[in-house]
Coordinates of C-alpha atoms in Angstrom, one line a residue:
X1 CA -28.3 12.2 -4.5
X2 CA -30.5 15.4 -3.9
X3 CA -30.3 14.5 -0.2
X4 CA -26.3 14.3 0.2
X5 CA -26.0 17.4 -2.3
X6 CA -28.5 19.3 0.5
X7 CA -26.3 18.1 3.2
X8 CA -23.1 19.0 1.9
X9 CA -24.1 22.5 1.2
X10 CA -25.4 23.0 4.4
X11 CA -22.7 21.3 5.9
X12 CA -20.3 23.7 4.6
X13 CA -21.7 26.6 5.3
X14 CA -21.9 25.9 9.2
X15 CA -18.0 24.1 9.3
X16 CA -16.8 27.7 7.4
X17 CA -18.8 30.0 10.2
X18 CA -17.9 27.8 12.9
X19 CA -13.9 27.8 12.5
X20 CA -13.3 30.7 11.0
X21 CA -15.3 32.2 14.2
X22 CA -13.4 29.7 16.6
X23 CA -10.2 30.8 15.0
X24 CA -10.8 34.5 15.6
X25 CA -11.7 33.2 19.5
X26 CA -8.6 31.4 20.4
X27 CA -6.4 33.5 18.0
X28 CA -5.4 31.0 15.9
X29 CA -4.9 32.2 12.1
X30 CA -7.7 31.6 9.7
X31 CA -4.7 29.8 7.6
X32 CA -3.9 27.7 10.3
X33 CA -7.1 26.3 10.6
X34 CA -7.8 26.0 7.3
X35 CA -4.9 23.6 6.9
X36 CA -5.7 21.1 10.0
X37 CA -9.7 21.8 11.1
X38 CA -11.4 22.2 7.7
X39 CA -9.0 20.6 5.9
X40 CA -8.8 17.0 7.7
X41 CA -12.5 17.8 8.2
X42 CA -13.4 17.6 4.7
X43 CA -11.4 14.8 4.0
X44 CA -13.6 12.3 6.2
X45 CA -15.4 11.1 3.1
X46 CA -12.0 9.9 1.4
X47 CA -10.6 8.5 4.5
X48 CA -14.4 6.5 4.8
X49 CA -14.1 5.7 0.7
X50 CA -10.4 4.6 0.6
X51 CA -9.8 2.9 3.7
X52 CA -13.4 0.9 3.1
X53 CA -12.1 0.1 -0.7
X54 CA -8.7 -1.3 0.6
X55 CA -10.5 -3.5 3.0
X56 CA -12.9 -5.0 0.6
X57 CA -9.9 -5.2 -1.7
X58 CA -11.3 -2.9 -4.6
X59 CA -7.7 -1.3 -4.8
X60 CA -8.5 0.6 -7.8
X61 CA -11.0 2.7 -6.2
X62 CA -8.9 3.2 -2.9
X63 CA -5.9 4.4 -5.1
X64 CA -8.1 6.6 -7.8
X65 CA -10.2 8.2 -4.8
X66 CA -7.1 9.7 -3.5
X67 CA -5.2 10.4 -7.1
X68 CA -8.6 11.8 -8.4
X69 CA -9.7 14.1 -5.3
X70 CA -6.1 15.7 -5.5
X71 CA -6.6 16.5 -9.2
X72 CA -10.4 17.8 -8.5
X73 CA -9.2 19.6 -5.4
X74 CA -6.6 21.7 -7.4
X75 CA -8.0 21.9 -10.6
X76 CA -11.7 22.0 -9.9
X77 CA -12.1 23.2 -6.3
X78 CA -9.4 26.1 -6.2
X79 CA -10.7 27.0 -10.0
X80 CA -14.5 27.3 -8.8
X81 CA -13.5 29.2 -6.1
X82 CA -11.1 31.7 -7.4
X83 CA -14.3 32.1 -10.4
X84 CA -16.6 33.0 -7.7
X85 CA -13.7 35.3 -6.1
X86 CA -10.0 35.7 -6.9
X87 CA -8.3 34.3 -4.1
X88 CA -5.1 36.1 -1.8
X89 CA -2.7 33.2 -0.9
X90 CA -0.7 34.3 1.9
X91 CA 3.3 34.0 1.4
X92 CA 3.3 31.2 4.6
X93 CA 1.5 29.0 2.5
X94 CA 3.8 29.6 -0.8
X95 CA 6.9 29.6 0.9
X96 CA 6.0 26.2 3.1
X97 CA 2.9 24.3 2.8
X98 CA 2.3 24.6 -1.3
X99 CA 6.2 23.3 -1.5
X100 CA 5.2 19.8 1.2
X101 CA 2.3 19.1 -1.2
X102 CA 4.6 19.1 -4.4
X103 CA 7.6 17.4 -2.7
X104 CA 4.6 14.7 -0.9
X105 CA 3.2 14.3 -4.2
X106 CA 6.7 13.2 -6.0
X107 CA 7.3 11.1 -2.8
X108 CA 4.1 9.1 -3.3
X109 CA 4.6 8.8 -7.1
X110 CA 7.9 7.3 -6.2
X111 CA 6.9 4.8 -3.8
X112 CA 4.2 3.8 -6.5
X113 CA 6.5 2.9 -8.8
X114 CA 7.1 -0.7 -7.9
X115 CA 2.8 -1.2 -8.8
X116 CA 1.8 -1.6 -5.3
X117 CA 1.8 0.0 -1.3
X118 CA 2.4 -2.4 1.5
X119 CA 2.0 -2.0 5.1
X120 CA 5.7 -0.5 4.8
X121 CA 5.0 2.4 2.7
X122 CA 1.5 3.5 4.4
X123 CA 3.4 3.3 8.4
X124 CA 5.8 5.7 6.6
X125 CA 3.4 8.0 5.1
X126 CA 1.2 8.1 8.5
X127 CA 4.0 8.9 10.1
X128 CA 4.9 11.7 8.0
X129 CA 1.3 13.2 8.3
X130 CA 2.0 13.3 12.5
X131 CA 5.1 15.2 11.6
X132 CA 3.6 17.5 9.3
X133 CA 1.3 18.3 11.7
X134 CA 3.4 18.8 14.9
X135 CA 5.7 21.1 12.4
X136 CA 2.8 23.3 11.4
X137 CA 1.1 23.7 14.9
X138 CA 4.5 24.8 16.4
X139 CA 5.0 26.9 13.7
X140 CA 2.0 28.1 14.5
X141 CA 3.1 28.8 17.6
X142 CA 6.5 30.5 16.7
X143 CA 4.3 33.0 14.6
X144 CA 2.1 33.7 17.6
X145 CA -1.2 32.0 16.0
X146 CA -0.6 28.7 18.2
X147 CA -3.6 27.7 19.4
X148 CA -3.2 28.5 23.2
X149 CA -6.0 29.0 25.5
X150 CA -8.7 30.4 24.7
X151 CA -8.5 34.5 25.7
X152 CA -10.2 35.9 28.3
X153 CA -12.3 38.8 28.2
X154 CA -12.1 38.8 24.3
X155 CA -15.5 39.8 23.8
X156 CA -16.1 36.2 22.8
X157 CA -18.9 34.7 26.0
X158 CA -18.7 31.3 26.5
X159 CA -22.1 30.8 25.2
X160 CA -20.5 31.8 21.6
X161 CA -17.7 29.1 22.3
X162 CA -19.9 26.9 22.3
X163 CA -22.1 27.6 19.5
X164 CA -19.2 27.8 17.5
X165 CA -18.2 24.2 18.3
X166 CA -21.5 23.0 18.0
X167 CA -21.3 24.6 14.4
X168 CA -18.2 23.3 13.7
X169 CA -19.2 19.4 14.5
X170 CA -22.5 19.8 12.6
X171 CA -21.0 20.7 9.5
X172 CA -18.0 18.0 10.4
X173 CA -20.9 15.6 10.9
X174 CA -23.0 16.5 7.7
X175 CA -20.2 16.5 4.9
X176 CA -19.5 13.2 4.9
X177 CA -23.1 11.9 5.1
X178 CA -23.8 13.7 1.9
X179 CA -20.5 12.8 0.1
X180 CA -21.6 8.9 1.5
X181 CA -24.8 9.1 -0.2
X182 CA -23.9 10.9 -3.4
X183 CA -21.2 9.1 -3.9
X184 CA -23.8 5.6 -3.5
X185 CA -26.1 6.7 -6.2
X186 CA -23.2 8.3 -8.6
X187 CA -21.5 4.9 -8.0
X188 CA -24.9 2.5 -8.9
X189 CA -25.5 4.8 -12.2
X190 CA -21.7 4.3 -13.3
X191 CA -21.3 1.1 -12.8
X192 CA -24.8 0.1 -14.6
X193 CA -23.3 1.7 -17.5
X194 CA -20.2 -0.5 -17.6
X195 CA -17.6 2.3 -15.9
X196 CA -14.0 0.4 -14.8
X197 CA -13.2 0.6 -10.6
X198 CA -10.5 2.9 -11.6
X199 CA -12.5 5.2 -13.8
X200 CA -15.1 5.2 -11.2
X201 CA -12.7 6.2 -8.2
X202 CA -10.6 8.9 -9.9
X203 CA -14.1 10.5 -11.2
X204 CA -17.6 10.1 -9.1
X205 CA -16.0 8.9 -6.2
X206 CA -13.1 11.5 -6.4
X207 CA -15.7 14.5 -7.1
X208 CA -17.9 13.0 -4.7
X209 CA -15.9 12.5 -1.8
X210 CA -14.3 16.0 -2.4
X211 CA -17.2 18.1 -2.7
X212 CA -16.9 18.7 0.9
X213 CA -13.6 20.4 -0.1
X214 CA -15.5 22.3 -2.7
X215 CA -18.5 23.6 -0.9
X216 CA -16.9 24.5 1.6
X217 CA -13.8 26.3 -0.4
X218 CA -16.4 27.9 -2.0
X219 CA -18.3 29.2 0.7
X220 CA -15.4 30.3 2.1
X221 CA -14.4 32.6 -0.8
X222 CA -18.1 34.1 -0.9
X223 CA -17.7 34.8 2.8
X224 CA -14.1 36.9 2.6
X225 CA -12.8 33.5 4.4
X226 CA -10.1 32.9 1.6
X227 CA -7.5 32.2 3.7
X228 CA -9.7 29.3 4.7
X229 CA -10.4 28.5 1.2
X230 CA -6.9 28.1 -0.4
X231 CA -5.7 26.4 3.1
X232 CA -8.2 23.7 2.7
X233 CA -7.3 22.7 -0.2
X234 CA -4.0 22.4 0.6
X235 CA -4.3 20.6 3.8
X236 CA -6.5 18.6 2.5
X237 CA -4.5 17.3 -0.4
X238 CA -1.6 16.7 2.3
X239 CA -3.6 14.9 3.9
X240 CA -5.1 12.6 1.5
X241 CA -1.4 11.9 0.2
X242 CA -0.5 11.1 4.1
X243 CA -3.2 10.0 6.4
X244 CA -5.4 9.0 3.8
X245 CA -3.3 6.5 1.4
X246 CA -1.3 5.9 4.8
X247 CA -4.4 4.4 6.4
X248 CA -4.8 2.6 3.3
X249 CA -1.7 0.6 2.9
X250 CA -2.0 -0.3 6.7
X251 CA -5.3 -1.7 7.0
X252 CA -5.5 -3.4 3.6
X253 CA -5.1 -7.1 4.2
X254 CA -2.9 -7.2 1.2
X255 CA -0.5 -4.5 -0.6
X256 CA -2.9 -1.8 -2.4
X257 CA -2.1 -2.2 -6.0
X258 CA -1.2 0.5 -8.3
X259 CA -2.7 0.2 -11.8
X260 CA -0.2 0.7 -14.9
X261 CA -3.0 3.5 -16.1
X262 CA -2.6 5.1 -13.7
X263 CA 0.9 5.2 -13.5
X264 CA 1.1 5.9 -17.0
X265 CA -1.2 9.3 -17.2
X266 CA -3.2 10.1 -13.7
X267 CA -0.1 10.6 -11.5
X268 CA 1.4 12.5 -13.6
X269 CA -1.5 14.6 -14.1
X270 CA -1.7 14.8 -9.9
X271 CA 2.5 16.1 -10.0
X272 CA 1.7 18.6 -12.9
X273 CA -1.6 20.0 -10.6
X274 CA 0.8 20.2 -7.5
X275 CA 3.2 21.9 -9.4
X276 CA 1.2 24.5 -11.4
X277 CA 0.1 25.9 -7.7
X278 CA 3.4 27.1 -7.2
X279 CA 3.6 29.7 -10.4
X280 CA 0.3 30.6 -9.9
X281 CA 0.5 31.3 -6.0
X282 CA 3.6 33.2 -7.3
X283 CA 1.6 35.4 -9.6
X284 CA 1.0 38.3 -7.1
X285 CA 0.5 35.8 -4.4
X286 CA -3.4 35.8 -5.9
X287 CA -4.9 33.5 -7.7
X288 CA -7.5 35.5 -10.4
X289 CA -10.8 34.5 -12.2
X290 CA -8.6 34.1 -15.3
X291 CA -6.1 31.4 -13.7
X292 CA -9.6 30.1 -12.0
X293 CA -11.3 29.5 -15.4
X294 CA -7.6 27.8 -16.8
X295 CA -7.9 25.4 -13.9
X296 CA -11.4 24.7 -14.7
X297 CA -10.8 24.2 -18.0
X298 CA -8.1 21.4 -17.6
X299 CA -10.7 19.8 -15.4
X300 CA -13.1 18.9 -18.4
X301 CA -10.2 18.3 -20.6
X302 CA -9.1 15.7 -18.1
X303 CA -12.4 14.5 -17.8
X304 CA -13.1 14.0 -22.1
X305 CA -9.7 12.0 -21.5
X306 CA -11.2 9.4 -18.8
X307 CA -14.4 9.0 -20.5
X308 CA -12.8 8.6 -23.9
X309 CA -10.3 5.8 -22.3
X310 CA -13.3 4.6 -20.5
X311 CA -14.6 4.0 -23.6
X312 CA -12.2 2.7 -25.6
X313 CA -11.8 5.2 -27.9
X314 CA -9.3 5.6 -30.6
X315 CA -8.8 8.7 -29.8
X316 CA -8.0 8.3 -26.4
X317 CA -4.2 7.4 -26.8
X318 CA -2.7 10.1 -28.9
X319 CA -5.3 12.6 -26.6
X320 CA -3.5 11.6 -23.7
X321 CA -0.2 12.1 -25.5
X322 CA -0.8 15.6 -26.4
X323 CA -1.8 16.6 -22.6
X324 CA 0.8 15.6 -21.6
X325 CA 3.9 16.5 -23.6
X326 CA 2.1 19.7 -24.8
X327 CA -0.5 21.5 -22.9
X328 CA 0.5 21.1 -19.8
X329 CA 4.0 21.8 -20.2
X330 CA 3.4 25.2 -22.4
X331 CA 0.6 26.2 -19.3
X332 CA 3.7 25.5 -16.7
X333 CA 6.1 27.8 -18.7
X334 CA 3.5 30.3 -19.5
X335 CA 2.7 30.8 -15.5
X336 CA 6.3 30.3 -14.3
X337 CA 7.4 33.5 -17.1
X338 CA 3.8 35.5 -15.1
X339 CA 5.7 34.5 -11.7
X340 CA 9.3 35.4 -12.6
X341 CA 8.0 38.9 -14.1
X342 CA 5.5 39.3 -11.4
X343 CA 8.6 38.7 -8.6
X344 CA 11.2 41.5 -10.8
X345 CA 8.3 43.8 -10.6
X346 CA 7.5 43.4 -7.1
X347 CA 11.5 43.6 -6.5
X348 CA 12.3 46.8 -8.8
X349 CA 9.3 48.0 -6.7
X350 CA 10.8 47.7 -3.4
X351 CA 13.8 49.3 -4.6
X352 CA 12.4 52.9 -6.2
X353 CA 10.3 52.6 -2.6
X354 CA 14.0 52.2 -0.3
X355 CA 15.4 54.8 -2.6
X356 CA 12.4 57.4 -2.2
X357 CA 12.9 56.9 1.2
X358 CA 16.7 57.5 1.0
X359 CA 16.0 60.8 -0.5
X360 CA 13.6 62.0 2.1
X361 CA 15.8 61.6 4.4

């Protein structure tokens, strides 16, 4: 476990200096690559986990890998990083991609209804991820941050091209090696203590698989790169919903069941995470330490409820209950009032500027 915890750091540190340098290079947007490079990058270990589980048939874990690394993504990944430093979300990624992830996420939920994903459902959702990424290249493009050719006489020598690339697949190469073997001895030590498959993929394996996410988010924010950071989360939870369960439901030899717990409590949990990004993305398009330390702090709460279901604890059941019709809905409210004032201020703002402008001239 110390081994793939060493590789993971170091992995992340190299994929984060290698793209974001590559994207200065070829003039593609830090955001951009965030959301396709690093993003699909880091999301090698749950493509390895999930498609592996569907194959063996240990459903459970394919379908909590993916429901649990979006939770930890948003919840865990964006709150570490905005603790460590408050993240900038650009308005691209609130206007577009954070509204794909929330509308994807309520699509999956949906098709999960009926307890199970066939070979139907994961074509579908593989093909959506080839059109999501053909709509945000040439988007991209449209912008003027498509990825072209690489510019000449930039100041950037071929030598540095390729040290960048090299950096890039290094880090590509040495995420999900340490994500394999944590996720092996987290997996050993929860099972020996009597863990369910479905408690073991929406926790260890989930955390585990997304660390990548998380050291390099992380990273990212340390390094000013926080375009990078927010973007990789996003992408990534995109592409978990498409290319990961996609791959799934295609390659399982039969239809990847959906357990009724976690229809009943982790799905919703994964809509009301997708949502929450859009009032706090809203908030000054920033997210702060204080919205950081909220995330976080849902993250253990969601945590006390696995292990007290895992347990079979009384408590457990009317816990659950309270998250959901309670907490979560107040938090929602509370952040959708921040981004409704936050949007009249920036408006009235604008117009005492137009106006001051008005007089001058």
């Amino acid at each position: 476990m110390a081994g793939g915890l060493a590789a993971l750091t170091v992995g992340a540190e190299l994929l984060v200096r290698g793209a974001s340098r590559l994207a200065r290079a070829a003039g593609v947007s830090p955001l951009v690559i965030g959301l396709t490079v690093v993003a699909f990058g880091t999301s090698a270990p749950e493509i390895a986990v999930t498609v592996g589980a569907a194959v063996t048939g240990e459903a459970e874990i394919a379908l909590g890998n993916v429901v649990g690394s979006n939770i930890f993504n948003v919840l865990a990944v964006l709150g570490f990083s905005a603790l460590a430093s408050p993240l900038v979300v650009q308005r691209r990624l609130v206007r577009s991609e954070v509204p794909v992830m929330v509308l994807l996420s309520f699509g999956v939920a949906a098709l999960c209804l009926d307890g199970s994903l066939g070979r139907l459902e994961g074509a579908t959702l593989a093909a959506s991820l080839a059109g999501y990424l053909w709509w945000t290249v040439g988007r991209a493009r449209a912008e003027g941050n498509g990825p072209g050719d690489w510019p000449d006489g930039a100041g950037f020598p071929d030598t540095n091209v390729v040290r960048d690339v090299a950096l890039t697949a290094a880090g590509l190469i040495l995420l999900p090696a340490g994500a394999r073997m944590l996720v092996s001895g987290a997996s050993e030590i929860a099972r020996a203590l009597g863990a369910t498959e479905l408690v073991i993929g929406l926790t260890i394996v989930a955390a585990g698989t997304s660390l990548p996410e998380a050291a390099t988010s992380v990273m990212a924010a340390l390094r000013g790169e926080r375009d990078i950071a927010v973007g990789n989360v996003v992408g990534s939870n995109i592409f978990n919903l498409l290319g990961v369960l996609g791959l799934a439901g295609l390659v399982s030899p039969s239809p990847v069941g959906v357990p009724e717990a976690a229809l009943r409590f982790d799905i919703p949990v994964m809509l009301a995470c997708a949502v929450a990004c859009l009032p706090v993305a809203y908030t000054g398009y920033r997210i702060d330490r204080w919205e950081g330390a909220l995330f976080t702090a849902y993250y253990f709460a969601y945590l006390t409820f696995l292990a007290l279901d895992a347990t079979g604890h009384s408590a457990a059941g009317p816990y659950g209950r309270v998250m959901l019709a309670f907490v979560l809905p107040l938090t929602a409210a509370t952040l959708g009032t921040m981004a409704v004032r936050t949007w009249t201020a920036r408006r009235l703002r604008a117009r005492a500027r137009a106006k001051a402008r008005e007089a001058r001239g």
